[in-house]
CSV table of C-alpha atoms and ligand atoms in Angstrom, one decimal:
chain,number,residue,atom,x,y,z
A,1289,MET,CA,-8.4,-66.1,339.3
A,1290,ALA,CA,-7.5,-64.0,336.3
A,1291,LYS,CA,-6.2,-66.3,333.6
A,1292,ALA,CA,-2.5,-66.3,332.9
A,1293,ILE,CA,-1.6,-68.7,330.1
A,1294,ILE,CA,1.8,-69.5,328.7
A,1295,LEU,CA,2.2,-70.3,325.1
A,1296,VAL,CA,5.4,-72.1,324.0
A,1297,GLY,CA,7.0,-73.7,321.0
A,1298,THR,CA,7.5,-77.4,321.3
A,1299,GLN,CA,10.2,-77.9,318.6
A,1300,TRP,CA,13.1,-75.8,317.4
A,1301,GLY,CA,11.1,-72.6,316.9
A,1302,ASP,CA,9.0,-71.3,314.0
A,1303,GLU,CA,6.0,-73.5,314.9
A,1304,GLY,CA,3.6,-70.7,314.0
A,1305,LYS,CA,3.5,-69.1,317.5
A,1306,GLY,CA,2.9,-65.7,316.0
A,1307,LYS,CA,-0.1,-66.7,314.1
A,1308,VAL,CA,-1.6,-68.6,317.1
A,1309,VAL,CA,-0.9,-65.8,319.6
A,1310,ASP,CA,-2.5,-63.3,317.2
A,1311,TYR,CA,-5.6,-65.4,317.0
A,1312,LEU,CA,-5.8,-66.1,320.8
A,1313,SER,CA,-4.9,-62.6,321.9
A,1314,SER,CA,-8.5,-61.5,321.3
A,1315,ALA,CA,-9.3,-63.3,324.6
A,1316,PHE,CA,-6.5,-61.7,326.6
A,1317,ASP,CA,-6.0,-58.1,327.9
A,1318,VAL,CA,-2.2,-58.3,327.8
A,1319,THR,CA,0.4,-60.3,325.9
A,1320,ALA,CA,4.0,-60.5,327.3
A,1321,ARG,CA,7.3,-61.7,326.0
A,1322,PHE,CA,9.5,-63.3,328.6
A,1323,ALA,CA,12.7,-64.4,326.9
A,1324,GLY,CA,14.9,-64.0,323.9
A,1325,GLY,CA,15.2,-60.9,321.7
A,1326,ASN,CA,15.0,-60.0,318.1
A,1327,ASN,CA,16.3,-63.4,317.1
A,1328,ALA,CA,12.6,-64.3,317.0
A,1329,GLY,CA,10.5,-63.8,314.0
A,1330,HIS,CA,6.7,-64.2,314.5
A,1331,THR,CA,4.7,-63.9,311.4
A,1332,VAL,CA,1.1,-62.7,311.4
A,1333,ILE,CA,-1.0,-62.3,308.3
A,1334,ILE,CA,-4.1,-60.2,308.5
A,1335,LYS,CA,-5.8,-59.8,305.1
A,1336,ASP,CA,-3.1,-58.4,302.8
A,1337,HIS,CA,-0.8,-57.3,305.5
A,1338,ARG,CA,2.1,-59.4,306.6
A,1339,PHE,CA,3.6,-58.5,310.0
A,1340,ILE,CA,6.9,-60.0,311.2
A,1341,LEU,CA,7.2,-59.2,314.9
A,1342,GLN,CA,10.6,-59.8,316.5
A,1343,LEU,CA,10.5,-58.4,320.0
A,1344,ILE,CA,7.0,-56.8,320.4
A,1345,PRO,CA,4.4,-59.4,321.4
A,1346,CYS,CA,1.9,-60.2,318.7
A,1347,GLY,CA,-1.1,-59.0,320.9
A,1348,ILE,CA,-0.1,-55.4,320.0
A,1349,LEU,CA,-1.8,-55.9,316.6
A,1350,ARG,CA,-5.2,-55.6,318.4
A,1351,LEU,CA,-5.5,-51.9,319.1
A,1352,GLU,CA,-7.2,-52.1,322.5
A,1353,LYS,CA,-4.7,-54.6,324.0
A,1354,HIS,CA,-1.4,-54.1,325.9
A,1355,ALA,CA,1.9,-55.7,325.3
A,1356,VAL,CA,4.9,-56.2,327.6
A,1357,ILE,CA,8.5,-56.9,326.9
A,1358,GLY,CA,9.6,-58.5,330.2
A,1359,SER,CA,12.9,-58.5,332.1
A,1360,GLY,CA,14.0,-61.8,330.9
A,1361,THR,CA,14.4,-60.5,327.3
A,1362,VAL,CA,17.3,-58.8,325.7
A,1363,VAL,CA,16.5,-55.5,324.0
A,1364,ASP,CA,18.3,-54.0,321.0
A,1365,PRO,CA,17.0,-50.4,321.3
A,1366,ALA,CA,17.6,-49.6,317.6
A,1367,ALA,CA,15.8,-52.8,316.5
A,1368,LEU,CA,12.9,-52.2,318.9
A,1369,MET,CA,12.5,-48.6,317.7
A,1370,SER,CA,12.5,-49.7,314.1
A,1371,GLU,CA,9.8,-52.3,314.9
A,1372,VAL,CA,7.8,-49.5,316.6
A,1373,GLU,CA,8.1,-47.4,313.4
A,1374,THR,CA,7.1,-50.2,311.1
A,1375,LEU,CA,4.0,-50.8,313.2
A,1376,THR,CA,3.2,-47.1,313.4
A,1377,SER,CA,3.4,-46.7,309.6
A,1378,ALA,CA,1.1,-49.7,309.2
A,1379,GLY,CA,-1.5,-47.9,311.4
A,1380,ILE,CA,-0.7,-49.7,314.6
A,1381,ASP,CA,-0.1,-47.0,317.2
A,1382,VAL,CA,1.7,-48.5,320.2
A,1383,THR,CA,1.6,-45.4,322.4
A,1384,GLY,CA,0.5,-46.2,325.9
A,1385,ARG,CA,0.1,-49.9,325.1
A,1386,LEU,CA,3.7,-51.0,324.8
A,1387,HIS,CA,5.6,-51.5,328.1
A,1388,VAL,CA,9.3,-52.4,328.2
A,1389,SER,CA,11.0,-53.7,331.4
A,1390,ASN,CA,13.5,-51.4,333.1
A,1391,ARG,CA,15.3,-54.6,334.1
A,1392,ALA,CA,15.7,-56.1,330.6
A,1393,HIS,CA,19.3,-56.2,329.4
A,1394,VAL,CA,20.5,-54.1,326.5
A,1395,ILE,CA,22.0,-55.5,323.2
A,1396,PHE,CA,24.6,-53.1,321.8
A,1397,PRO,CA,26.0,-53.1,318.3
A,1398,PHE,CA,29.2,-54.6,319.6
A,1399,HIS,CA,27.3,-57.6,320.8
A,1400,ARG,CA,26.3,-58.3,317.2
A,1401,GLN,CA,30.0,-57.9,316.2
A,1402,ILE,CA,31.0,-60.4,318.9
A,1403,ASP,CA,28.3,-62.8,317.8
A,1404,LYS,CA,29.5,-62.7,314.2
A,1405,ALA,CA,33.2,-63.0,315.2
A,1406,ALA,CA,32.5,-65.9,317.5
A,1407,GLU,CA,30.5,-67.7,314.8
A,1408,ALA,CA,33.2,-67.2,312.2
A,1409,ALA,CA,35.8,-68.5,314.7
A,1410,ARG,CA,33.8,-71.7,315.3
A,1411,GLY,CA,34.2,-72.5,311.6
A,1412,SER,CA,32.3,-75.7,310.6
A,1413,ASP,CA,31.2,-76.1,314.3
A,1414,ASN,CA,29.3,-72.9,314.2
A,1415,LEU,CA,25.8,-72.8,315.9
A,1416,GLY,CA,24.1,-71.0,313.0
A,1417,THR,CA,23.0,-68.1,315.3
A,1418,THR,CA,20.8,-65.3,314.0
A,1419,LYS,CA,23.8,-63.0,314.6
A,1420,ARG,CA,21.7,-60.5,316.4
A,1421,GLY,CA,24.0,-60.4,319.4
A,1422,ILE,CA,21.7,-62.5,321.6
A,1423,GLY,CA,24.3,-64.9,323.1
A,1424,PRO,CA,26.9,-62.2,323.8
A,1425,ALA,CA,24.3,-60.0,325.5
A,1426,TYR,CA,23.1,-62.8,327.8
A,1427,GLU,CA,26.8,-63.6,328.5
A,1428,ASP,CA,27.2,-60.1,329.9
A,1429,LYS,CA,24.0,-60.5,331.9
A,1430,VAL,CA,25.0,-63.7,333.5
A,1431,ALA,CA,28.6,-62.4,334.1
A,1432,ARG,CA,26.9,-59.6,336.0
A,1433,ARG,CA,28.5,-56.9,333.9
A,1434,GLY,CA,25.6,-56.2,331.5
A,1435,LEU,CA,23.8,-52.9,331.2
A,1436,ARG,CA,20.0,-52.8,331.7
A,1437,ILE,CA,17.4,-50.5,330.3
A,1438,CYS,CA,17.3,-48.7,333.7
A,1439,ASP,CA,21.0,-47.8,333.2
A,1440,LEU,CA,20.3,-46.4,329.8
A,1441,MET,CA,17.7,-44.1,331.4
A,1442,ASP,CA,20.3,-42.2,333.4
A,1443,ALA,CA,23.0,-40.6,331.2
A,1444,GLU,CA,25.6,-40.4,333.9
A,1445,VAL,CA,25.2,-43.9,335.2
A,1446,PHE,CA,25.1,-45.1,331.6
A,1447,ARG,CA,28.4,-43.4,330.7
A,1448,ALA,CA,30.2,-44.8,333.7
A,1449,LYS,CA,28.9,-48.4,333.5
A,1450,LEU,CA,29.5,-48.5,329.7
A,1451,ALA,CA,33.0,-47.3,330.1
A,1452,ARG,CA,33.7,-50.0,332.6
A,1453,LEU,CA,32.2,-52.7,330.4
A,1454,LEU,CA,34.0,-51.5,327.3
A,1455,ASP,CA,37.4,-51.5,329.1
A,1456,GLU,CA,37.0,-55.2,329.7
A,1457,LYS,CA,35.3,-56.1,326.4
A,1458,ALA,CA,37.6,-54.2,324.0
A,1459,ALA,CA,40.7,-55.8,325.5
A,1460,THR,CA,39.2,-59.3,325.5
A,1461,PHE,CA,37.9,-58.9,321.9
A,1462,ARG,CA,41.3,-57.6,320.6
A,1463,LYS,CA,43.1,-60.5,322.3
A,1464,THR,CA,40.7,-63.2,321.0
A,1465,TYR,CA,40.0,-62.0,317.5
A,1466,GLY,CA,42.9,-59.6,316.7
A,1467,VAL,CA,40.6,-56.8,315.7
A,1468,GLU,CA,39.1,-53.8,317.4
A,1469,LEU,CA,35.6,-53.6,318.9
A,1470,GLU,CA,33.6,-51.1,317.0
A,1471,ILE,CA,32.4,-48.5,319.5
A,1472,THR,CA,32.7,-45.1,317.8
A,1473,GLY,CA,29.7,-43.0,318.5
A,1474,LEU,CA,28.2,-45.6,320.7
A,1475,VAL,CA,27.5,-43.4,323.8
A,1476,GLU,CA,25.8,-40.7,321.8
A,1477,GLU,CA,23.8,-43.0,319.6
A,1478,SER,CA,22.6,-45.0,322.7
A,1479,LEU,CA,21.6,-41.9,324.5
A,1480,VAL,CA,19.5,-40.7,321.6
A,1481,LEU,CA,17.8,-44.1,321.4
A,1482,ALA,CA,17.3,-44.0,325.2
A,1483,GLU,CA,15.1,-40.9,324.9
A,1484,ARG,CA,13.0,-42.6,322.2
A,1485,LEU,CA,12.6,-45.6,324.4
A,1486,ARG,CA,11.9,-43.7,327.7
A,1487,PRO,CA,8.1,-43.4,327.3
A,1488,TYR,CA,7.7,-47.2,327.2
A,1489,VAL,CA,9.9,-48.1,330.1
A,1490,ILE,CA,8.3,-49.3,333.3
A,1491,ASP,CA,8.5,-51.9,336.0
A,1492,THR,CA,6.8,-54.6,334.0
A,1493,ALA,CA,6.7,-57.2,336.9
A,1494,MET,CA,4.7,-54.7,338.9
A,1495,TYR,CA,2.5,-53.9,335.9
A,1496,LEU,CA,1.7,-57.6,335.2
A,1497,ASN,CA,1.1,-58.5,338.8
A,1498,GLN,CA,-1.2,-55.5,339.3
A,1499,ALA,CA,-3.0,-56.3,336.1
A,1500,LEU,CA,-3.6,-59.9,337.2
A,1501,GLY,CA,-4.7,-58.6,340.6
A,1502,LYS,CA,-7.4,-56.5,339.0
A,1503,GLY,CA,-8.7,-59.6,337.1
A,1504,ARG,CA,-7.1,-58.7,333.7
A,1505,SER,CA,-5.9,-61.7,331.7
A,1506,VAL,CA,-2.3,-62.2,330.5
A,1507,MET,CA,-0.9,-64.5,327.8
A,1508,PHE,CA,2.9,-65.1,327.8
A,1509,GLU,CA,4.2,-65.4,324.3
A,1510,GLY,CA,7.1,-67.8,324.0
A,1511,ALA,CA,9.8,-67.3,321.5
A,1512,GLN,CA,12.1,-69.9,320.1
A,1513,GLY,CA,11.1,-73.5,321.2
A,1514,THR,CA,11.6,-76.2,323.8
A,1515,MET,CA,14.5,-77.7,322.0
A,1516,LEU,CA,16.3,-74.4,321.8
A,1517,ASP,CA,16.0,-73.8,325.5
A,1518,ILE,CA,19.4,-73.2,327.2
A,1519,ASP,CA,18.7,-75.9,329.9
A,1520,HIS,CA,16.4,-78.4,328.2
A,1521,GLY,CA,17.3,-78.1,324.5
A,1522,THR,CA,20.0,-79.7,322.3
A,1523,TYR,CA,22.8,-77.9,324.0
A,1524,PRO,CA,25.1,-76.3,322.7
A,1525,PHE,CA,22.9,-75.9,319.6
A,1526,VAL,CA,20.4,-73.8,321.5
A,1527,THR,CA,19.7,-70.1,322.2
A,1528,SER,CA,20.9,-68.4,325.3
A,1529,SER,CA,17.6,-68.1,327.3
A,1530,SER,CA,14.9,-70.1,328.9
A,1531,SER,CA,12.3,-70.5,326.2
A,1532,THR,CA,10.3,-73.1,328.1
A,1533,ALA,CA,7.3,-72.4,330.3
A,1534,GLY,CA,9.4,-72.0,333.5
A,1535,GLY,CA,11.0,-69.1,331.8
A,1536,ALA,CA,7.8,-67.1,331.7
A,1537,SER,CA,7.6,-66.9,335.4
A,1538,ALA,CA,11.3,-66.0,335.8
A,1539,GLY,CA,11.4,-63.7,332.8
A,1540,CYS,CA,8.3,-61.7,333.8
A,1541,GLY,CA,8.4,-61.8,337.5
A,1542,VAL,CA,4.9,-63.4,337.7
A,1543,PRO,CA,4.9,-66.2,340.4
A,1544,PRO,CA,4.5,-69.8,339.1
A,1545,ILE,CA,1.4,-70.1,341.3
A,1546,ARG,CA,-0.4,-67.5,339.3
A,1547,ILE,CA,-0.1,-69.4,336.0
A,1548,THR,CA,-3.3,-71.0,335.0
A,1549,GLY,CA,-2.3,-73.1,332.0
A,1550,VAL,CA,0.2,-73.9,329.3
A,1551,ILE,CA,-0.4,-74.2,325.5
A,1552,GLY,CA,2.1,-75.8,323.2
A,1553,VAL,CA,2.4,-75.2,319.5
A,1554,THR,CA,3.8,-77.8,317.0
A,1555,LYS,CA,3.8,-77.9,313.3
A,1556,ALA,CA,2.3,-81.0,311.6
A,1557,TYR,CA,6.0,-81.8,310.9
A,1558,THR,CA,9.3,-80.4,312.2
A,1559,THR,CA,11.7,-77.7,311.1
A,1560,ARG,CA,15.0,-76.4,312.3
A,1561,VAL,CA,17.1,-73.4,311.3
A,1562,GLY,CA,20.8,-73.4,312.1
A,1563,THR,CA,23.0,-76.3,312.9
A,1564,GLY,CA,22.6,-79.1,315.4
A,1565,PRO,CA,21.1,-82.6,315.7
A,1566,PHE,CA,17.7,-83.3,314.0
A,1567,PRO,CA,16.8,-87.0,314.2
A,1568,THR,CA,13.8,-86.9,311.9
A,1569,GLU,CA,15.3,-84.7,309.2
A,1570,MET,CA,14.1,-85.7,305.7
A,1571,PRO,CA,16.3,-86.6,302.8
A,1572,ASP,CA,16.9,-83.6,300.5
A,1573,ILE,CA,14.2,-84.3,297.9
A,1574,GLU,CA,11.4,-84.8,300.5
A,1575,ALA,CA,12.6,-81.8,302.5
A,1576,GLU,CA,12.6,-79.7,299.3
A,1577,GLU,CA,9.0,-80.6,298.8
A,1578,VAL,CA,7.8,-79.7,302.3
A,1579,ARG,CA,10.0,-76.5,302.3
A,1580,SER,CA,8.3,-75.2,299.1
A,1581,ARG,CA,4.8,-76.2,300.2
A,1582,GLY,CA,5.2,-74.8,303.7
A,1583,ASN,CA,7.3,-71.8,302.6
A,1584,GLU,CA,9.9,-72.8,305.1
A,1585,PHE,CA,12.4,-70.0,304.9
A,1586,GLY,CA,13.5,-68.0,308.0
A,1587,SER,CA,11.3,-65.0,308.7
A,1588,VAL,CA,14.3,-63.1,310.2
A,1589,THR,CA,17.3,-64.4,308.2
A,1590,GLY,CA,15.6,-65.8,305.1
A,1591,ARG,CA,17.6,-69.0,305.6
A,1592,PRO,CA,16.0,-72.2,304.2
A,1593,ARG,CA,14.7,-74.2,307.1
A,1594,ARG,CA,15.7,-77.8,307.5
A,1595,CYS,CA,12.6,-80.0,307.3
A,1596,GLY,CA,11.7,-83.4,308.9
A,1597,TRP,CA,8.8,-85.6,310.1
A,1598,LEU,CA,6.9,-85.0,313.3
A,1599,ASP,CA,8.8,-86.3,316.3
A,1600,LEU,CA,6.5,-87.6,319.0
A,1601,VAL,CA,9.4,-88.4,321.4
A,1602,MET,CA,10.2,-84.7,321.3
A,1603,LEU,CA,6.6,-83.6,321.7
A,1604,ARG,CA,6.2,-85.9,324.8
A,1605,TYR,CA,9.3,-84.3,326.2
A,1606,ALA,CA,7.9,-80.9,325.5
A,1607,VAL,CA,4.6,-81.8,327.2
A,1608,MET,CA,6.6,-82.9,330.3
A,1609,ILE,CA,9.0,-79.9,330.5
A,1610,ASN,CA,6.3,-77.3,329.9
A,1611,GLY,CA,3.2,-78.9,331.5
A,1612,ILE,CA,1.3,-78.5,328.3
A,1613,GLY,CA,-2.5,-78.8,328.8
A,1614,SER,CA,-3.5,-78.2,325.2
A,1615,MET,CA,-1.5,-78.6,321.9
A,1616,VAL,CA,-2.0,-76.5,318.8
A,1617,VAL,CA,-1.1,-78.2,315.5
A,1618,THR,CA,-0.2,-75.7,312.7
A,1619,LYS,CA,0.4,-76.1,309.0
A,1620,LEU,CA,-1.9,-79.1,308.7
A,1621,ASP,CA,-2.6,-77.9,305.1
A,1622,VAL,CA,1.1,-78.5,304.1
A,1623,PHE,CA,0.3,-82.2,304.1
A,1624,ASP,CA,-2.8,-81.9,301.9
A,1625,ALA,CA,-1.2,-83.6,299.0
A,1626,GLN,CA,0.9,-86.0,301.0
A,1627,LYS,CA,0.2,-89.7,300.3
A,1628,GLU,CA,2.0,-91.2,303.3
A,1629,ILE,CA,3.1,-89.3,306.4
A,1630,GLN,CA,5.8,-90.7,308.6
A,1631,VAL,CA,5.7,-90.0,312.3
A,1632,CYS,CA,8.6,-90.8,314.7
A,1633,VAL,CA,7.2,-92.8,317.6
A,1634,GLY,CA,10.5,-93.8,319.3
A,1635,TYR,CA,14.3,-93.8,318.9
A,1636,LYS,CA,17.0,-96.4,318.9
A,1637,TYR,CA,20.6,-95.8,320.0
A,1638,LYS,CA,23.1,-98.5,318.8
A,1639,GLY,CA,20.2,-100.9,318.4
A,1640,THR,CA,18.7,-100.2,321.9
A,1641,PRO,CA,15.4,-98.4,322.3
A,1642,VAL,CA,15.7,-95.0,323.9
A,1643,LYS,CA,12.8,-93.6,326.0
A,1644,GLU,CA,14.3,-90.4,327.2
A,1645,MET,CA,15.9,-87.4,325.4
A,1646,PRO,CA,19.6,-87.8,325.8
A,1647,ALA,CA,21.6,-85.0,327.3
A,1648,GLU,CA,24.7,-85.6,325.2
A,1649,VAL,CA,24.6,-83.9,321.8
A,1650,GLY,CA,26.7,-86.7,320.2
A,1651,LYS,CA,24.3,-89.3,321.4
A,1652,PHE,CA,21.4,-87.2,320.2
A,1653,ALA,CA,22.8,-86.9,316.8
A,1654,ALA,CA,23.2,-90.7,316.6
A,1655,LEU,CA,19.6,-91.6,317.4
A,1656,VAL,CA,17.8,-93.6,314.8
A,1657,PRO,CA,14.1,-92.8,314.6
A,1658,GLU,CA,11.4,-95.5,314.4
A,1659,TYR,CA,8.6,-94.4,312.2
A,1660,LYS,CA,4.9,-95.3,311.9
A,1661,SER,CA,3.4,-94.6,308.5
A,1662,VAL,CA,0.1,-92.8,308.5
A,1663,ARG,CA,-2.1,-92.4,305.4
A,1664,GLY,CA,-2.5,-88.9,304.1
A,1665,TRP,CA,-5.9,-87.3,303.5
A,1666,GLN,CA,-5.1,-86.0,300.0
A,1667,SER,CA,-7.8,-83.4,300.0
A,1668,PRO,CA,-7.7,-79.7,300.7
A,1669,THR,CA,-7.8,-78.5,304.3
A,1670,PHE,CA,-6.2,-75.1,303.4
A,1671,GLY,CA,-8.1,-72.3,305.0
A,1672,LEU,CA,-10.7,-74.6,306.7
A,1673,ARG,CA,-12.3,-73.1,309.8
A,1674,GLU,CA,-14.9,-75.7,310.7
A,1675,GLU,CA,-13.9,-78.8,312.5
A,1676,SER,CA,-16.7,-80.7,310.9
A,1677,LYS,CA,-15.2,-80.2,307.5
A,1678,LEU,CA,-11.8,-81.8,308.3
A,1679,PRO,CA,-11.3,-85.0,306.3
A,1680,GLN,CA,-11.5,-88.2,308.5
A,1681,LEU,CA,-7.9,-89.1,307.8
A,1682,ALA,CA,-6.8,-85.7,309.0
A,1683,ARG,CA,-8.8,-86.2,312.2
A,1684,ASP,CA,-7.1,-89.6,312.5
A,1685,TYR,CA,-3.7,-87.9,312.3
A,1686,LEU,CA,-4.6,-85.4,315.0
A,1687,LYS,CA,-6.1,-88.1,317.2
A,1688,PHE,CA,-2.9,-90.2,316.7
A,1689,ILE,CA,-0.8,-87.3,317.9
A,1690,SER,CA,-3.0,-86.5,320.9
A,1691,ASP,CA,-3.1,-90.2,321.9
A,1692,GLU,CA,0.7,-90.5,321.7
A,1693,ILE,CA,1.4,-87.3,323.6
A,1694,GLY,CA,-1.3,-87.8,326.2
A,1695,THR,CA,-2.6,-84.2,325.7
A,1696,GLU,CA,-5.5,-82.9,323.6
A,1697,VAL,CA,-5.1,-81.2,320.2
A,1698,GLY,CA,-7.2,-78.1,321.1
A,1699,MET,CA,-6.7,-76.0,318.0
A,1700,VAL,CA,-5.7,-76.6,314.4
A,1701,SER,CA,-4.3,-74.1,311.9
A,1702,THR,CA,-4.9,-74.6,308.2
A,1703,GLY,CA,-3.2,-71.6,306.7
A,1704,PRO,CA,-1.2,-68.5,307.5
A,1705,GLU,CA,-4.2,-66.2,307.7
A,1706,ARG,CA,-5.7,-65.2,311.0
A,1707,ASP,CA,-9.0,-66.9,310.2
A,1708,ALA,CA,-7.6,-70.2,308.9
A,1709,THR,CA,-8.0,-71.6,312.4
A,1710,MET,CA,-10.3,-73.9,314.3
A,1711,VAL,CA,-10.6,-74.2,318.1
A,1712,ARG,CA,-12.0,-77.7,318.8
A,1713,GLY,CA,-15.3,-78.0,320.5
A,1714,GLY,CA,-15.2,-79.1,324.1
A,1715,SER,CA,-11.4,-78.7,324.4
A,1716,GLN,CA,-9.6,-77.2,327.4
A,1717,LEU,CA,-8.3,-74.5,325.1
A,1718,GLU,CA,-11.9,-73.6,324.2
A,1719,LYS,CA,-12.6,-73.3,327.9
A,1720,TRP,CA,-9.6,-71.1,328.5
A,1721,LEU,CA,-10.7,-68.8,325.8
A,1722,ARG,CA,-14.2,-68.6,327.1
A,1723,ASP,CA,-13.5,-68.2,330.9
B,2333,GDP,P1,6.9,-68.5,314.9
B,2333,GDP,O1,8.3,-68.0,315.0
B,2333,GDP,O2,6.6,-69.7,315.7
B,2333,GDP,O3,5.9,-67.4,315.1
B,2333,GDP,O4,6.7,-69.0,313.4
B,2333,GDP,P2,7.2,-68.2,312.0
B,2333,GDP,O5,6.3,-67.0,311.8
B,2333,GDP,O6,8.6,-67.9,312.1
B,2333,GDP,O7,7.0,-69.3,310.9
B,2333,GDP,C1,5.7,-69.9,310.7
B,2333,GDP,C2,5.4,-69.7,309.2
B,2333,GDP,O8,4.3,-70.5,308.9
B,2333,GDP,C3,5.0,-68.2,308.9
B,2333,GDP,O9,5.3,-67.9,307.6
B,2333,GDP,C4,3.4,-68.3,309.0
B,2333,GDP,O10,2.8,-67.3,308.2
B,2333,GDP,C5,3.2,-69.7,308.5
B,2333,GDP,N1,2.0,-70.4,309.0
B,2333,GDP,C6,1.5,-70.4,310.3
B,2333,GDP,N2,0.5,-71.2,310.4
B,2333,GDP,C7,0.3,-71.8,309.2
B,2333,GDP,C8,-0.6,-72.8,308.7
B,2333,GDP,O11,-1.4,-73.3,309.4
B,2333,GDP,N3,-0.5,-73.1,307.4
B,2333,GDP,C9,0.4,-72.5,306.6
B,2333,GDP,N4,0.5,-72.9,305.3
B,2333,GDP,N5,1.3,-71.6,307.0
B,2333,GDP,C10,1.3,-71.2,308.3
B,2334,IMO,P1,11.1,-67.9,316.8
B,2334,IMO,O1,10.6,-67.2,318.1
B,2334,IMO,C1,14.0,-70.6,315.0
B,2334,IMO,C2,18.1,-70.5,316.6
B,2334,IMO,C3,19.1,-70.0,315.6
B,2334,IMO,C4,20.3,-70.8,316.1
B,2334,IMO,C5,20.1,-70.9,317.6
B,2334,IMO,C6,20.9,-69.8,318.3
B,2334,IMO,O2,10.9,-67.2,315.5
B,2334,IMO,O3,10.6,-69.3,316.8
B,2334,IMO,P2,20.7,-67.2,318.6
B,2334,IMO,O4,20.7,-66.1,317.6
B,2334,IMO,O5,19.4,-67.2,319.4
B,2334,IMO,O6,21.9,-67.2,319.4
B,2334,IMO,O7,20.7,-68.5,317.7
B,2334,IMO,O8,18.8,-70.7,317.8
B,2334,IMO,N1,16.9,-69.6,316.8
B,2334,IMO,C7,15.7,-69.8,316.2
B,2334,IMO,N2,15.3,-70.7,315.3
B,2334,IMO,N3,13.1,-69.7,315.5
B,2334,IMO,C8,13.6,-68.8,316.4
B,2334,IMO,O9,12.7,-67.9,317.0
B,2334,IMO,C9,14.9,-68.8,316.8
B,2334,IMO,N4,15.7,-68.0,317.6
B,2334,IMO,C10,16.9,-68.6,317.6
B,2334,IMO,O10,18.8,-70.3,314.3
B,2334,IMO,O11,20.2,-72.2,315.6
B,2335,MG,MG1,9.9,-67.6,313.8
């Protein structure tokens, strides 16, 4: 069976998925995004060039590979075309290799306006969204009034559907926020973008199923992370799509039975951008240290990321929800100078041990983590590629993680560069790459 592997974030996003997908994509014919939109920011560093991909799967950076933007995503045509331009000017021609679903929903500029207005109206209870219009676009999708890429491909259909949508939206927006929805020039601008988009638009579910049928391999590139998933994350402090492994099947139209494995990605610690509960968040001084060593600033918004210790309760949950068969640990090098590393092995709620992730956000916020202290290796791992050169205490840390989560650590990342990576000998992940 052709391999079809899903890769997901196991925390609140920014685990280093971009770097890992870029490395692994050499072993896959196609990389596909299944959820989210240009709220994602996936960083790939190849020699002196730093790429930040938002909607286009990172596999596109390998010139012989194909990339798919599936129907479960939301597409801002202007943002997508500017991403295409940036790639083209860096020598990455996407022609004939990038395929955009005709069923994906469209993000319009007014979705961004609504996102901003809704965040401002929430005041101190805001969600800290990326303000890219993601939530409002998914709202229209679920309310069954959204416009899809296929609508954009037919000017007459587009004008009629957009007019109907705007009638409703403009009135609601005026009533809710007391200002007008900005729609001047929208139809013409959208139709110009539609023509630029047209060469990429296909039925991507058909494309992916046919590719798999012919024995071509596919990697599904998760965006966001397990704890940002609309169903399984820290609701309402989540994104508006299914960022867990189940979302890959739904969002790409590839049957679950065709999926051959799931890879999870975690940092050696935890970060979060935006608001919401974060049980293992570090005090300011420690967080500052990790933030500066790990360069923890949002790749899309530039916001400083909140930093905390690794949370094994969360990772165990992510293993369960996603069916992770191999875990990748990134940013090990950030702890190179760390004397003692804290790892959360359990929680207490009002003095009672808690085994499961609570559903209620209030309860989640009141969890008290229980830590185990692990000795740091205090020697450089930055840029290491050979497993044999890992300091013993670093191996002990990785072994501790894999023992606690019941899943192998199949790959370790020791720097942002493509080559600062090791796939562990004898691991399931190594087998997946070879097969
Ligand atoms: P993503 O959204 O999961 O793709 O992650 P981001 O790209 O938003 O954030 C990860 C950041 O960590 C980026 O700046 C990467 O270049 C960087 N990074 C990835 N892996 C490593 C690593 O092993 N070590 C270090 N120091 N940086 C890394
Ligand atoms: P990648 O793929 C980190 C967060 C936002 C906010 C919440 C909702 O780079 O890991 P949204 O704009 O989606 O409505 O915001 O989700 N968020 C992310 N945080 N990494 C991401 O993507 C994120 N995408 C959304 O910060 O808290
Ligand atoms: Mg990111």
